[in-house]
PDB file of C-alpha atoms in Angstrom:
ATOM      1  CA  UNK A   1      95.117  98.532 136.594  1.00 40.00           C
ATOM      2  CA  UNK A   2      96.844 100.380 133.924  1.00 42.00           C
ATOM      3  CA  UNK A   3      99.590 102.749 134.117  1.00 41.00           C
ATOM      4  CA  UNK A   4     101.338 104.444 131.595  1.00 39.00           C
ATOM      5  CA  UNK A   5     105.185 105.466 133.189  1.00 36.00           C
ATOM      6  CA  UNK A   6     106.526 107.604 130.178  1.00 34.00           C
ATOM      7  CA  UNK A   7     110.886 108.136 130.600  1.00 32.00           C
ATOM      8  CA  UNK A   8     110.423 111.440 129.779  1.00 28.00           C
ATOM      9  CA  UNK A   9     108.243 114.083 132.154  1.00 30.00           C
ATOM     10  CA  UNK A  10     107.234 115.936 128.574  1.00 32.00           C
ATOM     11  CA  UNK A  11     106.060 112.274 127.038  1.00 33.00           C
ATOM     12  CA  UNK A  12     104.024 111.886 129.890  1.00 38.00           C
ATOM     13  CA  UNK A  13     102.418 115.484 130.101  1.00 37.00           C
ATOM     14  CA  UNK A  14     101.706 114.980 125.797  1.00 37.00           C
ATOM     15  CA  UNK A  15     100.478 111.332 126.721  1.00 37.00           C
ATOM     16  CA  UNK A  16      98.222 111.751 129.286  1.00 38.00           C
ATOM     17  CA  UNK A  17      95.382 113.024 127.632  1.00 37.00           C
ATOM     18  CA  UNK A  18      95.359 110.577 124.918  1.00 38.00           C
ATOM     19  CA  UNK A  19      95.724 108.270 127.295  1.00 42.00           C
ATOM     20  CA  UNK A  20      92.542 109.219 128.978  1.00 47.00           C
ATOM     21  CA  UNK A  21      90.493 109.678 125.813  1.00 48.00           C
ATOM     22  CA  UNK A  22      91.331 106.331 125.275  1.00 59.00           C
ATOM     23  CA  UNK A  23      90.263 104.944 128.829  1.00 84.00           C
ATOM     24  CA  UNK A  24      87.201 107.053 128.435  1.00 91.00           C
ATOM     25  CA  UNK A  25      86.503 105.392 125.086  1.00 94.00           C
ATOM     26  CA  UNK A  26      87.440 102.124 126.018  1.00 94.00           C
ATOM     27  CA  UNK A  27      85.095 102.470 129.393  1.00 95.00           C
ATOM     28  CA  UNK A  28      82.141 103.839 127.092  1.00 95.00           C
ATOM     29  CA  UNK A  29      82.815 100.613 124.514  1.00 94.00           C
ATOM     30  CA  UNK A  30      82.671  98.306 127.893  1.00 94.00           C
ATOM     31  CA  UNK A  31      79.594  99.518 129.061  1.00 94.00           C
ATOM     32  CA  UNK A  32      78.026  99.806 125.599  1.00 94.00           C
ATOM     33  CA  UNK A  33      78.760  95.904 125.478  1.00 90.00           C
ATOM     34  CA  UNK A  34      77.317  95.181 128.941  1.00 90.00           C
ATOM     35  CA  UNK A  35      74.148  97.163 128.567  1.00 90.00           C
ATOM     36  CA  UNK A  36      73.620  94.354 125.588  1.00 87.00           C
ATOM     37  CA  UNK A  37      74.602  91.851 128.108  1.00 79.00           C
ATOM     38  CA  UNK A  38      72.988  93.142 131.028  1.00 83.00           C
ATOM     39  CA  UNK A  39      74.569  90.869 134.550  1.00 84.00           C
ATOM     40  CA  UNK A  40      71.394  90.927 136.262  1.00 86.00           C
ATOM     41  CA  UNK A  41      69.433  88.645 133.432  1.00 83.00           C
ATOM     42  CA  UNK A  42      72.871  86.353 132.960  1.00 79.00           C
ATOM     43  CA  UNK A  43      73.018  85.587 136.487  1.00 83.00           C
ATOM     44  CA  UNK A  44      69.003  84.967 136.740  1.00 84.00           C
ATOM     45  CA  UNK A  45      68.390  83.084 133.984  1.00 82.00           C
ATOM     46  CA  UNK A  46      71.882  81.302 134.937  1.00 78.00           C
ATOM     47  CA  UNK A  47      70.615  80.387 138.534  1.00 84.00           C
ATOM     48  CA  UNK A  48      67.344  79.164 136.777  1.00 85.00           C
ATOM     49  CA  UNK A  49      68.925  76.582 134.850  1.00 82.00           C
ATOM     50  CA  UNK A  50      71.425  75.392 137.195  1.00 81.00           C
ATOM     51  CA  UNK A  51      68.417  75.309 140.005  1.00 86.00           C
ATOM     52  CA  UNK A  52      67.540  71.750 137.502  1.00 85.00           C
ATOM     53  CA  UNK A  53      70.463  70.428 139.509  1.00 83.00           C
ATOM     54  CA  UNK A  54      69.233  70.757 142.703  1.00 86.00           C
ATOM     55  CA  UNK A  55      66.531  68.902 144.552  1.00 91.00           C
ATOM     56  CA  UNK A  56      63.389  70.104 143.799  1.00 92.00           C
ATOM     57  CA  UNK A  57      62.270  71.531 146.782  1.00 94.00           C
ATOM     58  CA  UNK A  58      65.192  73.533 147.286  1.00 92.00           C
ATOM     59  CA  UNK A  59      65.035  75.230 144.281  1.00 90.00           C
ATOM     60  CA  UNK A  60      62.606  78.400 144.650  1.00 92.00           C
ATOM     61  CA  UNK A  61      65.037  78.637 147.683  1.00 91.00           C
ATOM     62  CA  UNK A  62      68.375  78.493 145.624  1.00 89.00           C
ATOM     63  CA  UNK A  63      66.358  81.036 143.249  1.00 89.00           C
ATOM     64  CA  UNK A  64      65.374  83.425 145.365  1.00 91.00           C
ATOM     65  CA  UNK A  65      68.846  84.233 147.208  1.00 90.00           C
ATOM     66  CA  UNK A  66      70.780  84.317 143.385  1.00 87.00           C
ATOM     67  CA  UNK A  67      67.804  86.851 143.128  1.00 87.00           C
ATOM     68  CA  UNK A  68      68.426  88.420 146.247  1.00 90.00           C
ATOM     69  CA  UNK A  69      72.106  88.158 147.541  1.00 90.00           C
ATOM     70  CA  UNK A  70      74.317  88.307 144.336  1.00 89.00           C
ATOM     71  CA  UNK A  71      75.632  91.942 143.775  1.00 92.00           C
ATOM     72  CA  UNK A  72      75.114  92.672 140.256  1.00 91.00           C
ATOM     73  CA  UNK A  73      76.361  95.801 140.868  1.00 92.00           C
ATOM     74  CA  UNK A  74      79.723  94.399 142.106  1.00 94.00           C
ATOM     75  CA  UNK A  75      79.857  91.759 139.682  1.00 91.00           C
ATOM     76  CA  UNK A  76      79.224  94.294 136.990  1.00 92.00           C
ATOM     77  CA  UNK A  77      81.789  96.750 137.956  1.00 94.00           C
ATOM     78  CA  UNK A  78      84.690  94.120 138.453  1.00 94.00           C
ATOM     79  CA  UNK A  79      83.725  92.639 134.945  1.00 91.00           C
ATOM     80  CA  UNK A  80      83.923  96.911 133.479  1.00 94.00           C
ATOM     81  CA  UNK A  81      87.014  97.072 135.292  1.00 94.00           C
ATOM     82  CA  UNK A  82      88.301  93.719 134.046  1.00 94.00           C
ATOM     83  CA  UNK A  83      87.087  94.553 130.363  1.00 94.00           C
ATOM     84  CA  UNK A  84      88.947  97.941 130.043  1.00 95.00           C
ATOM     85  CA  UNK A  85      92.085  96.254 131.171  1.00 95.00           C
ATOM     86  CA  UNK A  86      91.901  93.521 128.860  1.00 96.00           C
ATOM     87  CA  UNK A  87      90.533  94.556 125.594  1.00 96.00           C
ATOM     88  CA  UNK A  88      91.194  97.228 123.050  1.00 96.00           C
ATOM     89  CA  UNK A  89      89.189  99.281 121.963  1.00 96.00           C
ATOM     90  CA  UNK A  90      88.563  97.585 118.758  1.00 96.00           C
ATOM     91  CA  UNK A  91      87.745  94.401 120.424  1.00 96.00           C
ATOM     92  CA  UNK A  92      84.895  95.798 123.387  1.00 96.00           C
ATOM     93  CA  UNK A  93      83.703  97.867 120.049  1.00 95.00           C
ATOM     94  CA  UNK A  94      83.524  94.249 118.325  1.00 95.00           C
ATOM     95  CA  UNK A  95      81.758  92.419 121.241  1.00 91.00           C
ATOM     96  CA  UNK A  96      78.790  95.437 121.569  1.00 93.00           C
ATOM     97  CA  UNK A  97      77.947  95.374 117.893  1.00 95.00           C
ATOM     98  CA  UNK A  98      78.005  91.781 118.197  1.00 94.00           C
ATOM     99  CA  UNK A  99      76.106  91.079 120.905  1.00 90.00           C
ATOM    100  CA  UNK A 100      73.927  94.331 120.287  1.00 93.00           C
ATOM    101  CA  UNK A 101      73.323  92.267 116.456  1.00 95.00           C
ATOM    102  CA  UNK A 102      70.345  89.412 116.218  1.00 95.00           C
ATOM    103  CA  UNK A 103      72.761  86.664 116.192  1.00 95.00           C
ATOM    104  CA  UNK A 104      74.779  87.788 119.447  1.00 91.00           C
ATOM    105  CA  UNK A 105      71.223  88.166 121.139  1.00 90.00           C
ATOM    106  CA  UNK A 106      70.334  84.685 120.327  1.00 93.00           C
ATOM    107  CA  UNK A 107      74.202  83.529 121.480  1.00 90.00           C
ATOM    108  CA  UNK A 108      73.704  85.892 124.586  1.00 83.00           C
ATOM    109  CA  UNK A 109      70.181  84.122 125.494  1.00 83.00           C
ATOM    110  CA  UNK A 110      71.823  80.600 125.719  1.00 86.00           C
ATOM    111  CA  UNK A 111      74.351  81.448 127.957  1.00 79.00           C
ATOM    112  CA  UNK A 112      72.882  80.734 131.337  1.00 76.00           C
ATOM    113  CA  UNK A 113      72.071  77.474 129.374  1.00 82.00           C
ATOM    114  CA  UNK A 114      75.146  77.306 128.519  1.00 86.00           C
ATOM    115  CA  UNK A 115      76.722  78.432 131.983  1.00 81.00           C
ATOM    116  CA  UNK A 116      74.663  75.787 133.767  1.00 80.00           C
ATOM    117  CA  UNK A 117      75.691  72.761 132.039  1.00 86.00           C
ATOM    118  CA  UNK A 118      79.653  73.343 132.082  1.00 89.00           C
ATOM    119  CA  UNK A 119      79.794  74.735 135.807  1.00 84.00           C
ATOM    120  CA  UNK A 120      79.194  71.755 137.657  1.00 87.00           C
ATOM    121  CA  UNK A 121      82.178  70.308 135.898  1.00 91.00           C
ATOM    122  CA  UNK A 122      84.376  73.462 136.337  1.00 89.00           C
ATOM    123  CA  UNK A 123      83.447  72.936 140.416  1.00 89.00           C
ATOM    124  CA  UNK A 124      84.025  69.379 140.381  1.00 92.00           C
ATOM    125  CA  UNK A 125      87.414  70.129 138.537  1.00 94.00           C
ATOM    126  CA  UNK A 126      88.460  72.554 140.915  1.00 91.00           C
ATOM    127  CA  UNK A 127      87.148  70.557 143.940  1.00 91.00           C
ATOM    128  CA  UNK A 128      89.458  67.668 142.674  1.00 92.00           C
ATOM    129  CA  UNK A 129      92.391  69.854 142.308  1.00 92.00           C
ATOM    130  CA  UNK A 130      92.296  71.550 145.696  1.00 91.00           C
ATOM    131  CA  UNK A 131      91.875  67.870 147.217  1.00 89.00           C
ATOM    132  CA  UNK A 132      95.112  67.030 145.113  1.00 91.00           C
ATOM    133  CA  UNK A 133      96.907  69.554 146.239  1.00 90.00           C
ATOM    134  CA  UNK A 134      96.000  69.218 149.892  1.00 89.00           C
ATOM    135  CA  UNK A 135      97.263  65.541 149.741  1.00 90.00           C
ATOM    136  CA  UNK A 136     100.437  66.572 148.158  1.00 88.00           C
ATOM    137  CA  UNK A 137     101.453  68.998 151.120  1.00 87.00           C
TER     138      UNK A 137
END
């Protein structure tokens, strides 16, 4: 979260609404970039690809409750919230007219693809490194 403790009561009172003008632009910039990136489709075409993993007829199952039990709205609000505290301005601005360009489409469309074939090594990574430290205790 991001707060702005000025030393001064009067810098504070003369910084506040820029400071807010700039949250509101920076929030507007973050949600400009994920309407171009919309969760729902990331996480649907991402469950799609990674059902390829799983034995076949278990995946309309492992489809259908990505479809139905992931909150996009959760995920979507924690990745705004995560955005505005991360970037500037200049840099959500940059990722919307990217991804809002042809090429950032195309990028964007490959990313479940993409997302599929380097999470089962990010799991197994993780996996190993929790079993590591367990043994180390």
């Amino acid at each position: 979260m991001k707060y702005f403790f000025p030393a001064l009561l009067l810098l504070f009172s003369l910084s506040s609404a820029t400071f807010g003008a700039a949250s509101d632009e920076k929030q507007a910039a973050a949600k400009r970039y994920l309407a171009t990136t919309p969760m729902s489709a990331m996480v649907n075409d991402m469950a799609a690809k990674m059902a390829v993993q799983i034995p076949a007829d278990q995946r309309d199952n492992f489809i259908k409750v990505m479809a139905e039990e992931v909150d996009i709205a959760l995920l979507e609000s924690a990745a705004l919230d995560a955005m505005v505290e991360t970037f500037t301005l200049e840099e959500l601005n940059a990722f919307a007219d990217f991804y809002e360009s042809e090429v950032g489409q195309s990028a964007m469309s490959k990313f479940g693809t993409y997302m599929s074939l380097v999470m089962p090594a990010i799991q197994q990574e993780m996996v190993r490194v929790i079993k590591t430290a367990k043994e180390t205790q």
